[in-house]
PDB file of C-alpha atoms and ligand atoms in Angstrom:
ATOM      1  CA  UNK A   9      18.096  40.711 143.294  1.00  0.00           C
ATOM      2  CA  UNK A  10      15.157  40.995 140.936  1.00  0.00           C
ATOM      3  CA  UNK A  11      14.649  44.327 139.176  1.00  0.00           C
ATOM      4  CA  UNK A  12      11.703  45.130 136.921  1.00  0.00           C
ATOM      5  CA  UNK A  13      11.860  48.181 134.678  1.00  0.00           C
ATOM      6  CA  UNK A  14       8.780  49.711 133.010  1.00  0.00           C
ATOM      7  CA  UNK A  15       9.595  51.681 129.894  1.00  0.00           C
ATOM      8  CA  UNK A  16       8.442  52.742 126.431  1.00  0.00           C
ATOM      9  CA  UNK A  17      11.967  52.021 125.096  1.00  0.00           C
ATOM     10  CA  UNK A  18      13.008  48.528 126.255  1.00  0.00           C
ATOM     11  CA  UNK A  19      16.220  48.370 124.185  1.00  0.00           C
ATOM     12  CA  UNK A  20      17.510  51.513 125.851  1.00  0.00           C
ATOM     13  CA  UNK A  21      17.278  49.794 129.234  1.00  0.00           C
ATOM     14  CA  UNK A  22      18.445  46.347 128.126  1.00  0.00           C
ATOM     15  CA  UNK A  23      21.632  47.325 126.348  1.00  0.00           C
ATOM     16  CA  UNK A  24      23.772  48.454 129.322  1.00  0.00           C
ATOM     17  CA  UNK A  25      23.140  45.063 130.976  1.00  0.00           C
ATOM     18  CA  UNK A  26      24.577  43.140 128.038  1.00  0.00           C
ATOM     19  CA  UNK A  27      28.182  44.198 128.724  1.00  0.00           C
ATOM     20  CA  UNK A  28      30.931  44.079 131.337  1.00  0.00           C
ATOM     21  CA  UNK A  29      30.053  43.744 135.039  1.00  0.00           C
ATOM     22  CA  UNK A  30      26.291  43.987 134.550  1.00  0.00           C
ATOM     23  CA  UNK A  31      26.394  41.130 132.027  1.00  0.00           C
ATOM     24  CA  UNK A  32      28.376  39.088 134.569  1.00  0.00           C
ATOM     25  CA  UNK A  33      25.873  39.929 137.314  1.00  0.00           C
ATOM     26  CA  UNK A  34      23.071  38.573 135.103  1.00  0.00           C
ATOM     27  CA  UNK A  35      25.107  35.477 134.091  1.00  0.00           C
ATOM     28  CA  UNK A  36      25.937  34.695 137.745  1.00  0.00           C
ATOM     29  CA  UNK A  37      22.268  34.998 138.741  1.00  0.00           C
ATOM     30  CA  UNK A  38      22.975  38.010 140.998  1.00  0.00           C
ATOM     31  CA  UNK A  39      20.616  40.148 138.920  1.00  0.00           C
ATOM     32  CA  UNK A  40      17.365  39.077 137.294  1.00  0.00           C
ATOM     33  CA  UNK A  41      16.352  41.971 135.073  1.00  0.00           C
ATOM     34  CA  UNK A  42      12.811  42.157 133.699  1.00  0.00           C
ATOM     35  CA  UNK A  43      12.206  44.875 131.110  1.00  0.00           C
ATOM     36  CA  UNK A  44       8.526  45.555 130.402  1.00  0.00           C
ATOM     37  CA  UNK A  45       7.139  47.586 127.534  1.00  0.00           C
ATOM     38  CA  UNK A  46       4.359  49.813 128.875  1.00  0.00           C
ATOM     39  CA  UNK A  47       2.874  49.954 125.378  1.00  0.00           C
ATOM     40  CA  UNK A  48       2.011  46.232 125.646  1.00  0.00           C
ATOM     41  CA  UNK A  49      -0.515  47.207 128.347  1.00  0.00           C
ATOM     42  CA  UNK A  50      -2.377  49.816 126.298  1.00  0.00           C
ATOM     43  CA  UNK A  51      -6.039  48.897 125.973  1.00  0.00           C
ATOM     44  CA  UNK A  52      -6.971  51.093 122.999  1.00  0.00           C
ATOM     45  CA  UNK A  53      -6.715  50.096 119.379  1.00  0.00           C
ATOM     46  CA  UNK A  54      -3.921  52.532 118.518  1.00  0.00           C
ATOM     47  CA  UNK A  55      -1.786  51.317 121.463  1.00  0.00           C
ATOM     48  CA  UNK A  56      -1.712  54.868 122.823  1.00  0.00           C
ATOM     49  CA  UNK A  57       0.194  55.441 126.044  1.00  0.00           C
ATOM     50  CA  UNK A  58       0.071  59.229 126.376  1.00  0.00           C
ATOM     51  CA  UNK A  59      -2.389  62.100 126.076  1.00  0.00           C
ATOM     52  CA  UNK A  60      -2.537  65.907 126.280  1.00  0.00           C
ATOM     53  CA  UNK A  61      -2.294  67.445 129.759  1.00  0.00           C
ATOM     54  CA  UNK A  62      -5.493  68.620 131.505  1.00  0.00           C
ATOM     55  CA  UNK A  63      -5.330  72.398 131.704  1.00  0.00           C
ATOM     56  CA  UNK A  64      -3.445  72.639 128.424  1.00  0.00           C
ATOM     57  CA  UNK A  65       0.189  73.327 127.655  1.00  0.00           C
ATOM     58  CA  UNK A  66       2.925  71.723 125.617  1.00  0.00           C
ATOM     59  CA  UNK A  67       3.939  68.064 125.709  1.00  0.00           C
ATOM     60  CA  UNK A  68       2.178  64.815 126.424  1.00  0.00           C
ATOM     61  CA  UNK A  69       1.563  63.023 129.699  1.00  0.00           C
ATOM     62  CA  UNK A  70       1.918  59.255 130.158  1.00  0.00           C
ATOM     63  CA  UNK A  71      -1.531  57.824 130.919  1.00  0.00           C
ATOM     64  CA  UNK A  72      -2.441  55.972 134.125  1.00  0.00           C
ATOM     65  CA  UNK A  73      -3.974  52.831 132.726  1.00  0.00           C
ATOM     66  CA  UNK A  74      -1.125  51.065 130.867  1.00  0.00           C
ATOM     67  CA  UNK A  75       1.272  51.768 133.752  1.00  0.00           C
ATOM     68  CA  UNK A  76      -1.238  50.663 136.406  1.00  0.00           C
ATOM     69  CA  UNK A  77      -2.051  47.439 134.523  1.00  0.00           C
ATOM     70  CA  UNK A  78       1.621  46.571 134.118  1.00  0.00           C
ATOM     71  CA  UNK A  79       2.390  47.307 137.785  1.00  0.00           C
ATOM     72  CA  UNK A  80      -0.683  45.366 138.993  1.00  0.00           C
ATOM     73  CA  UNK A  81       0.411  42.324 137.027  1.00  0.00           C
ATOM     74  CA  UNK A  82       3.971  42.476 138.399  1.00  0.00           C
ATOM     75  CA  UNK A  83       2.733  42.965 141.963  1.00  0.00           C
ATOM     76  CA  UNK A  84       0.773  39.696 141.860  1.00  0.00           C
ATOM     77  CA  UNK A  85       4.003  37.683 142.003  1.00  0.00           C
ATOM     78  CA  UNK A  86       6.463  40.076 143.640  1.00  0.00           C
ATOM     79  CA  UNK A  87       6.624  42.100 146.800  1.00  0.00           C
ATOM     80  CA  UNK A  88       8.660  45.209 145.998  1.00  0.00           C
ATOM     81  CA  UNK A  89      10.991  46.859 148.516  1.00  0.00           C
ATOM     82  CA  UNK A  90      10.654  50.091 146.508  1.00  0.00           C
ATOM     83  CA  UNK A  91       8.817  51.249 143.388  1.00  0.00           C
ATOM     84  CA  UNK A  92      11.050  53.981 142.049  1.00  0.00           C
ATOM     85  CA  UNK A  93      10.129  56.721 139.569  1.00  0.00           C
ATOM     86  CA  UNK A  94      12.987  58.444 137.728  1.00  0.00           C
ATOM     87  CA  UNK A  95      12.402  62.159 137.510  1.00  0.00           C
ATOM     88  CA  UNK A  96      14.495  65.343 137.629  1.00  0.00           C
ATOM     89  CA  UNK A  97      12.322  66.545 140.552  1.00  0.00           C
ATOM     90  CA  UNK A  98      13.153  63.469 142.674  1.00  0.00           C
ATOM     91  CA  UNK A  99      15.654  63.135 145.534  1.00  0.00           C
ATOM     92  CA  UNK A 100      19.207  63.342 144.215  1.00  0.00           C
ATOM     93  CA  UNK A 101      20.675  59.807 144.068  1.00  0.00           C
ATOM     94  CA  UNK A 102      23.934  59.178 145.928  1.00  0.00           C
ATOM     95  CA  UNK A 103      26.283  56.381 147.056  1.00  0.00           C
ATOM     96  CA  UNK A 104      24.562  56.025 150.418  1.00  0.00           C
ATOM     97  CA  UNK A 105      21.267  55.282 148.643  1.00  0.00           C
ATOM     98  CA  UNK A 106      23.074  52.796 146.390  1.00  0.00           C
ATOM     99  CA  UNK A 107      24.398  51.012 149.505  1.00  0.00           C
ATOM    100  CA  UNK A 108      20.960  50.929 151.085  1.00  0.00           C
ATOM    101  CA  UNK A 109      19.162  49.742 147.925  1.00  0.00           C
ATOM    102  CA  UNK A 110      21.799  47.035 147.287  1.00  0.00           C
ATOM    103  CA  UNK A 111      20.290  44.957 150.118  1.00  0.00           C
ATOM    104  CA  UNK A 112      16.807  44.941 148.523  1.00  0.00           C
ATOM    105  CA  UNK A 113      15.315  41.735 147.092  1.00  0.00           C
ATOM    106  CA  UNK A 114      12.878  43.244 144.578  1.00  0.00           C
ATOM    107  CA  UNK A 115      12.913  46.679 142.998  1.00  0.00           C
ATOM    108  CA  UNK A 116      10.721  48.236 140.337  1.00  0.00           C
ATOM    109  CA  UNK A 117      11.722  51.260 138.240  1.00  0.00           C
ATOM    110  CA  UNK A 118       9.313  53.386 136.195  1.00  0.00           C
ATOM    111  CA  UNK A 119      10.862  55.431 133.384  1.00  0.00           C
ATOM    112  CA  UNK A 120       9.029  58.611 132.426  1.00  0.00           C
ATOM    113  CA  UNK A 121       8.984  60.274 129.028  1.00  0.00           C
ATOM    114  CA  UNK A 122       7.469  63.373 127.456  1.00  0.00           C
ATOM    115  CA  UNK A 123       6.193  65.635 130.253  1.00  0.00           C
ATOM    116  CA  UNK A 124       6.173  62.762 132.732  1.00  0.00           C
ATOM    117  CA  UNK A 125       3.527  60.434 134.137  1.00  0.00           C
ATOM    118  CA  UNK A 126       0.044  61.231 135.438  1.00  0.00           C
ATOM    119  CA  UNK A 127       0.401  62.370 139.059  1.00  0.00           C
ATOM    120  CA  UNK A 128      -2.055  59.673 140.247  1.00  0.00           C
ATOM    121  CA  UNK A 129       0.520  56.975 139.429  1.00  0.00           C
ATOM    122  CA  UNK A 130       3.076  58.831 141.513  1.00  0.00           C
ATOM    123  CA  UNK A 131       0.639  59.177 144.400  1.00  0.00           C
ATOM    124  CA  UNK A 132      -0.700  55.620 144.421  1.00  0.00           C
ATOM    125  CA  UNK A 133       2.108  53.334 143.247  1.00  0.00           C
ATOM    126  CA  UNK A 134       5.465  55.054 143.614  1.00  0.00           C
ATOM    127  CA  UNK A 135       7.330  54.706 146.921  1.00  0.00           C
ATOM    128  CA  UNK A 136      10.438  56.692 145.994  1.00  0.00           C
ATOM    129  CA  UNK A 137      11.349  59.328 143.378  1.00  0.00           C
ATOM    130  CA  UNK A 138      14.987  59.637 142.308  1.00  0.00           C
ATOM    131  CA  UNK A 139      16.967  62.040 140.127  1.00  0.00           C
ATOM    132  CA  UNK A 140      20.508  61.467 138.824  1.00  0.00           C
ATOM    133  CA  UNK A 141      21.352  65.174 138.913  1.00  0.00           C
ATOM    134  CA  UNK A 142      20.221  68.720 138.291  1.00  0.00           C
ATOM    135  CA  UNK A 143      19.804  68.436 134.538  1.00  0.00           C
ATOM    136  CA  UNK A 144      17.095  67.039 132.303  1.00  0.00           C
ATOM    137  CA  UNK A 145      17.589  64.039 130.026  1.00  0.00           C
ATOM    138  CA  UNK A 146      15.111  62.766 127.452  1.00  0.00           C
ATOM    139  CA  UNK A 147      13.629  59.994 129.558  1.00  0.00           C
ATOM    140  CA  UNK A 148      14.139  57.923 132.673  1.00  0.00           C
ATOM    141  CA  UNK A 149      15.807  54.966 130.911  1.00  0.00           C
ATOM    142  CA  UNK A 150      19.418  56.130 131.121  1.00  0.00           C
ATOM    143  CA  UNK A 151      18.827  57.347 134.680  1.00  0.00           C
ATOM    144  CA  UNK A 152      17.448  53.896 135.622  1.00  0.00           C
ATOM    145  CA  UNK A 153      20.486  52.218 134.034  1.00  0.00           C
ATOM    146  CA  UNK A 154      22.864  54.482 136.003  1.00  0.00           C
ATOM    147  CA  UNK A 155      21.121  53.817 139.304  1.00  0.00           C
ATOM    148  CA  UNK A 156      20.750  50.057 138.738  1.00  0.00           C
ATOM    149  CA  UNK A 157      24.448  49.775 137.823  1.00  0.00           C
ATOM    150  CA  UNK A 158      25.444  51.644 141.002  1.00  0.00           C
ATOM    151  CA  UNK A 159      23.272  49.289 143.092  1.00  0.00           C
ATOM    152  CA  UNK A 160      24.090  45.968 141.406  1.00  0.00           C
ATOM    153  CA  UNK A 161      27.881  46.368 141.522  1.00  0.00           C
ATOM    154  CA  UNK A 162      27.561  46.478 145.336  1.00  0.00           C
ATOM    155  CA  UNK A 163      25.843  43.077 145.549  1.00  0.00           C
ATOM    156  CA  UNK A 164      28.411  40.658 147.062  1.00  0.00           C
ATOM    157  CA  UNK A 165      29.998  38.497 144.345  1.00  0.00           C
ATOM    158  CA  UNK A 166      29.344  40.879 141.440  1.00  0.00           C
ATOM    159  CA  UNK A 167      32.730  42.625 141.410  1.00  0.00           C
ATOM    160  CA  UNK A 168      35.888  40.529 140.919  1.00  0.00           C
ATOM    161  CA  UNK A 169      37.590  41.830 144.002  1.00  0.00           C
ATOM    162  CA  UNK A 170      34.988  42.663 146.624  1.00  0.00           C
ATOM    163  CA  UNK A 171      37.416  45.013 148.353  1.00  0.00           C
ATOM    164  CA  UNK A 172      37.535  47.274 145.337  1.00  0.00           C
ATOM    165  CA  UNK A 173      34.022  48.643 145.937  1.00  0.00           C
ATOM    166  CA  UNK A 174      35.195  49.806 149.371  1.00  0.00           C
ATOM    167  CA  UNK A 175      37.864  51.950 147.675  1.00  0.00           C
ATOM    168  CA  UNK A 176      35.379  53.724 145.380  1.00  0.00           C
ATOM    169  CA  UNK A 177      35.006  57.479 145.408  1.00  0.00           C
ATOM    170  CA  UNK A 178      32.264  58.492 147.917  1.00  0.00           C
ATOM    171  CA  UNK A 179      32.270  55.120 149.720  1.00  0.00           C
ATOM    172  CA  UNK A 180      34.084  56.684 152.697  1.00  0.00           C
ATOM    173  CA  UNK A 181      32.985  60.248 151.950  1.00  0.00           C
ATOM    174  CA  UNK A 182      36.201  60.958 149.990  1.00  0.00           C
ATOM    175  CA  UNK A 183      37.095  60.952 146.306  1.00  0.00           C
ATOM    176  CA  UNK A 184      39.421  58.196 145.055  1.00  0.00           C
ATOM    177  CA  UNK A 185      43.207  58.557 144.998  1.00  0.00           C
ATOM    178  CA  UNK A 186      45.114  58.579 141.649  1.00  0.00           C
ATOM    179  CA  UNK A 187      46.052  55.196 140.162  1.00  0.00           C
ATOM    180  CA  UNK A 188      48.886  54.152 137.820  1.00  0.00           C
ATOM    181  CA  UNK A 189      50.012  51.039 135.934  1.00  0.00           C
ATOM    182  CA  UNK A 190      53.135  50.069 133.983  1.00  0.00           C
ATOM    183  CA  UNK A 191      55.373  51.479 132.587  1.00  0.00           C
ATOM    184  CA  UNK A 192      56.969  53.335 135.523  1.00  0.00           C
ATOM    185  CA  UNK A 193      57.835  56.144 133.095  1.00  0.00           C
ATOM    186  CA  UNK A 194      55.834  57.192 130.014  1.00  0.00           C
ATOM    187  CA  UNK A 195      56.997  60.163 127.891  1.00  0.00           C
ATOM    188  CA  UNK A 196      58.987  61.361 130.882  1.00  0.00           C
ATOM    189  CA  UNK A 197      55.916  61.252 133.176  1.00  0.00           C
ATOM    190  CA  UNK A 198      56.838  59.213 136.252  1.00  0.00           C
ATOM    191  CA  UNK A 199      54.786  57.069 138.624  1.00  0.00           C
ATOM    192  CA  UNK A 200      55.216  58.377 142.221  1.00  0.00           C
ATOM    193  CA  UNK A 201      58.159  56.627 143.943  1.00  0.00           C
ATOM    194  CA  UNK A 202      56.127  55.571 146.958  1.00  0.00           C
ATOM    195  CA  UNK A 203      53.876  53.348 144.816  1.00  0.00           C
ATOM    196  CA  UNK A 204      56.936  51.468 143.558  1.00  0.00           C
ATOM    197  CA  UNK A 205      58.461  51.084 147.040  1.00  0.00           C
ATOM    198  CA  UNK A 206      56.447  48.003 148.043  1.00  0.00           C
ATOM    199  CA  UNK A 207      55.993  49.607 151.502  1.00  0.00           C
ATOM    200  CA  UNK A 208      52.331  48.884 152.262  1.00  0.00           C
ATOM    201  CA  UNK A 209      51.861  51.348 155.139  1.00  0.00           C
ATOM    202  CA  UNK A 210      53.488  54.230 153.212  1.00  0.00           C
ATOM    203  CA  UNK A 211      51.349  53.438 150.180  1.00  0.00           C
ATOM    204  CA  UNK A 212      48.189  53.420 152.278  1.00  0.00           C
ATOM    205  CA  UNK A 213      49.129  56.775 153.879  1.00  0.00           C
ATOM    206  CA  UNK A 214      49.949  58.323 150.516  1.00  0.00           C
ATOM    207  CA  UNK A 215      46.621  57.166 149.052  1.00  0.00           C
ATOM    208  CA  UNK A 216      44.677  58.525 151.998  1.00  0.00           C
ATOM    209  CA  UNK A 217      46.487  61.903 151.743  1.00  0.00           C
ATOM    210  CA  UNK A 218      45.811  62.065 148.010  1.00  0.00           C
ATOM    211  CA  UNK A 219      42.117  61.279 148.582  1.00  0.00           C
ATOM    212  CA  UNK A 220      41.861  64.100 151.123  1.00  0.00           C
ATOM    213  CA  UNK A 221      43.746  66.583 148.890  1.00  0.00           C
ATOM    214  CA  UNK A 222      41.623  65.724 145.871  1.00  0.00           C
ATOM    215  CA  UNK A 223      38.413  66.031 147.890  1.00  0.00           C
ATOM    216  CA  UNK A 224      39.497  69.415 149.346  1.00  0.00           C
ATOM    217  CA  UNK A 225      40.276  70.703 145.877  1.00  0.00           C
ATOM    218  CA  UNK A 226      37.350  69.294 143.871  1.00  0.00           C
ATOM    219  CA  UNK A 227      34.524  68.625 146.329  1.00  0.00           C
ATOM    220  CA  UNK A 228      35.053  70.597 149.562  1.00  0.00           C
ATOM    221  CA  UNK A 229      31.313  70.160 150.230  1.00  0.00           C
ATOM    222  CA  UNK A 230      31.979  66.457 150.983  1.00  0.00           C
ATOM    223  CA  UNK A 231      34.309  67.329 153.878  1.00  0.00           C
ATOM    224  CA  UNK A 232      31.739  69.400 155.771  1.00  0.00           C
TER     225      UNK A 232
HETATM  226  N1  LIG I 301      14.415  62.096 133.637  1.00  0.00           N
HETATM  227  C1  LIG I 301      14.778  63.219 133.016  1.00  0.00           C
HETATM  228  N2  LIG I 301      15.811  63.820 133.638  1.00  0.00           N
HETATM  229  C2  LIG I 301      16.106  63.031 134.721  1.00  0.00           C
HETATM  230  C3  LIG I 301      17.053  63.108 135.772  1.00  0.00           C
HETATM  231  N3  LIG I 301      17.926  64.122 135.868  1.00  0.00           N
HETATM  232  N4  LIG I 301      17.057  62.131 136.692  1.00  0.00           N
HETATM  233  C4  LIG I 301      16.166  61.117 136.622  1.00  0.00           C
HETATM  234  N5  LIG I 301      15.249  60.990 135.660  1.00  0.00           N
HETATM  235  C5  LIG I 301      15.211  61.931 134.706  1.00  0.00           C
END
């Protein structure tokens, strides 16, 4: 999968992909990440990328031109499945969307800053607007990193054990069951007997029950 990210803060996007599973995904050629600095596409002598909002008010708005020029250049050589804008007023991202987007070939992400981007970019270039939750963060970069991570780990061959993504919370509409590792007893706190029994069917039943109990208690909305 090829993913291009447009940002004013390239390091903020790059860093999460230099560690752990995302680093492996890049090394194995499963992810080609292109990070593009919108400022490089500014056409004025001060390299400006934002301006005051029409109609007045606080904050700055990211200008059309540098974003449009960057996107136009990328679109010459790529055909994007989606051009995604990260914004708190977008659709709330979830596991189902991660599953769907994990089969894409080419994705583009636009990270907003300040008061956001000029609406004309949203109307004429963006195909999808996503939020990572009902709170506001400083810019779209960390939101893009969260969403890209959730997508890329689902690409076959990225995770060590492909089965493990199937066990994730939300993958079957339930939260994950509790997990334990050695020792069997730590400070008097014991690992449930059933997990030490070696009885595969009992273990599977116990895990399913625990998933249901945990979901009922913490996220009853998921069971509706
Ligand atoms: N930019 C600022 N807040 C955001 C959020 N919650 N989701 C996506 N992008 C954002």
